[in-house]
Structures are given as structure tokens and as C-alpha cells.
One Martini backbone bead per residue (centre of mass of N, CA, C, O) as a GRO file, in nm:
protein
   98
    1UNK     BB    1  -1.707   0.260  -1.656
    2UNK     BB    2  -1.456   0.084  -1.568
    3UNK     BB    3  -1.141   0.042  -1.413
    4UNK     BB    4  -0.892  -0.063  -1.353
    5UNK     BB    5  -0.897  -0.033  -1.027
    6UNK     BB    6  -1.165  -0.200  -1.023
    7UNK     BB    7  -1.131  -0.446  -1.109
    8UNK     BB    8  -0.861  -0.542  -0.901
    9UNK     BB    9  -1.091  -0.528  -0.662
   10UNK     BB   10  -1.278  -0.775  -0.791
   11UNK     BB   11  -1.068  -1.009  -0.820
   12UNK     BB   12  -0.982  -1.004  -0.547
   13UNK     BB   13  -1.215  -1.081  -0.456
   14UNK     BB   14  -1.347  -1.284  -0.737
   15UNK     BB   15  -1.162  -1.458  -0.820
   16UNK     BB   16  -1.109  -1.785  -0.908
   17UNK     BB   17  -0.812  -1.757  -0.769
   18UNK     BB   18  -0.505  -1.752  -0.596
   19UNK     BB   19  -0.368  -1.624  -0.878
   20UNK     BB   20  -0.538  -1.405  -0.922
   21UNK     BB   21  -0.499  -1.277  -0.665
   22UNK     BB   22  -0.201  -1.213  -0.692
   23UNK     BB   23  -0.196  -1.015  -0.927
   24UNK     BB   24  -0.410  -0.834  -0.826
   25UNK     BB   25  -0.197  -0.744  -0.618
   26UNK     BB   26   0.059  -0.673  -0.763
   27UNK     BB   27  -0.071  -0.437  -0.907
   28UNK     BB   28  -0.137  -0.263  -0.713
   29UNK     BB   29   0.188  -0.218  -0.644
   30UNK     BB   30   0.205  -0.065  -0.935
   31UNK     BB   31   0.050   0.168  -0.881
   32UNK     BB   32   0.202   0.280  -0.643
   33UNK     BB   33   0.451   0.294  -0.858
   34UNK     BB   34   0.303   0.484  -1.046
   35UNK     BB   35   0.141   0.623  -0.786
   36UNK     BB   36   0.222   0.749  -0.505
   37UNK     BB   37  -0.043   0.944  -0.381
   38UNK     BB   38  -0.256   0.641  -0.370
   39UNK     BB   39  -0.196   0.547  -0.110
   40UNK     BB   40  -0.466   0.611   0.109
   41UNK     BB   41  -0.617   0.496  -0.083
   42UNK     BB   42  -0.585   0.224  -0.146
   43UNK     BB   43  -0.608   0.146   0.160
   44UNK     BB   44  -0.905   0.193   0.209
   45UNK     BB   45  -0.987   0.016  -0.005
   46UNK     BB   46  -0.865  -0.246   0.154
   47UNK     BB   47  -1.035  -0.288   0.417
   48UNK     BB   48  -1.278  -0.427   0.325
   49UNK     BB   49  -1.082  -0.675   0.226
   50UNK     BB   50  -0.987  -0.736   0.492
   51UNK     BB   51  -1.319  -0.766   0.634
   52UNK     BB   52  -1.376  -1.019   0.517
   53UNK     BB   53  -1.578  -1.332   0.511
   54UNK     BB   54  -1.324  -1.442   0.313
   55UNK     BB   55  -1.075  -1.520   0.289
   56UNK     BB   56  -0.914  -1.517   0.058
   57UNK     BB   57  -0.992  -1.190   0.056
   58UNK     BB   58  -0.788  -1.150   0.305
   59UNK     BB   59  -0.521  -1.300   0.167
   60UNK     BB   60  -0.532  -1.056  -0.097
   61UNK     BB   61  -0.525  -0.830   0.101
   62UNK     BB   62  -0.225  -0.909   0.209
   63UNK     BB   63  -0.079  -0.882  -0.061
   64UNK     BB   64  -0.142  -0.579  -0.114
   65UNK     BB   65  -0.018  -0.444   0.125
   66UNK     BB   66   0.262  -0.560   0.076
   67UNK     BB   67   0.311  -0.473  -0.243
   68UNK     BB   68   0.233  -0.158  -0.169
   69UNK     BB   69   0.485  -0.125   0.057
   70UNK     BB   70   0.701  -0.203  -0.189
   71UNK     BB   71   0.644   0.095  -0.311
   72UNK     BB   72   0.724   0.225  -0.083
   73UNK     BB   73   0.955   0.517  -0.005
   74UNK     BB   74   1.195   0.585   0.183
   75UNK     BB   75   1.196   0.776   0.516
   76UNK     BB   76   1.366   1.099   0.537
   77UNK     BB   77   1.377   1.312   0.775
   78UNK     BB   78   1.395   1.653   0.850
   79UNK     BB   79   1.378   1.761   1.186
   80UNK     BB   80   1.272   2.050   1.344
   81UNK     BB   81   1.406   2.219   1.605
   82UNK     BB   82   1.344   2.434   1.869
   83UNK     BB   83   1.557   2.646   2.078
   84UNK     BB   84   1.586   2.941   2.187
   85UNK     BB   85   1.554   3.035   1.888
   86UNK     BB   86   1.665   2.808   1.759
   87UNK     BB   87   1.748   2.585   1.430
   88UNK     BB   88   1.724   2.233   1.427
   89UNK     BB   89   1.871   1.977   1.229
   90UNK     BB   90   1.754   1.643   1.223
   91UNK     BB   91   1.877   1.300   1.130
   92UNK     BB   92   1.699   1.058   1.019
   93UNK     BB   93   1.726   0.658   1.015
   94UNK     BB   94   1.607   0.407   0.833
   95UNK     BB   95   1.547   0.058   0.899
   96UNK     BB   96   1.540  -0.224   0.751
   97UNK     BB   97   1.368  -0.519   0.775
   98UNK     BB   98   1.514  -0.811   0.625
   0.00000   0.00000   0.00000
């Protein structure tokens, strides 16, 4: 028995349409963010079809890379220094572009 994400992966490549390959790139945006845990295999995952030979498949898994990097959250790191035996803490904040 296939999971849902293996379905989505599968419209991804052979939707009938480019709506319904778009719903199936929302989604997988949607399971990103209901796991984020599953970020670098989701990602893995549509490697395969980032370098298919449809365009098709290869415009729906650029939809997917976009849903799912829109449901990764914002990354403040607080970054340890050592120098001379004491430990600074660093404070980095990203902006988002656009």
C-alpha cells in the first residue's frame, strides 16, 4: 500500500494537468509543515524529479521546493565563540528577501 506522500510524488511526475501538479507541490509544502523533521528527505526526494527530462515534472518539483522552503521556519542562531578560554555568544538574525 502507497502513503500519501508517495501519491504526491507520483501527481508530482504524472498529474494529468499542471493544476493538479501544482495542488500536489502545495501539499507537499503542507506535510513540511505539519513535519519538519521530514525537510532534508522531502527534499532528497525531489532531486529525481528536479532532473526529469519533462519539463512538466521538473516545473511541478520547482513548485515543491518553493511550498516547502515557505514552511521552513526562520533560523536565528545564537553562535558560540571561544577566544582566550571565555565563550561569547554571537547573535546572528537573517533577513528575508522579497
Amino acid at each position: 500500500m502507497t502513503s500519501r506522500l508517495d501519491r504526491l510524488f507520483v501527481l508530482l511526475e504524472a498529474g494529468t494537468g499542471a493544476a493538479t501538479r501544482r495542488a500536489a507541490a502545495r501539499q507537499l509544502g503542507e506535510v513540511q509543515k505539519a513535519r519538519p523533521e521530514e525537510l532534508h528527505r522531502l527534499l532528497a526526494r525531489l532531486m529525481k524529479h528536479l532532473r526529469s527530462p519533462a519539463w512538466e515534472t521538473r516545473m511541478a518539483a520547482t513548485q515543491a521546493v518553493g511550498a516547502i522552503l515557505s514552511n521552513v521556519p526562520e533560523w536565528h542562531p545564537n553562535l558560540v565563540s571561544v577566544a582566550k578560554g571565555k565563550y561569547y555568544i554571537i547573535r546572528f538574525t537573517f533577513n528575508r528577501l522579497g
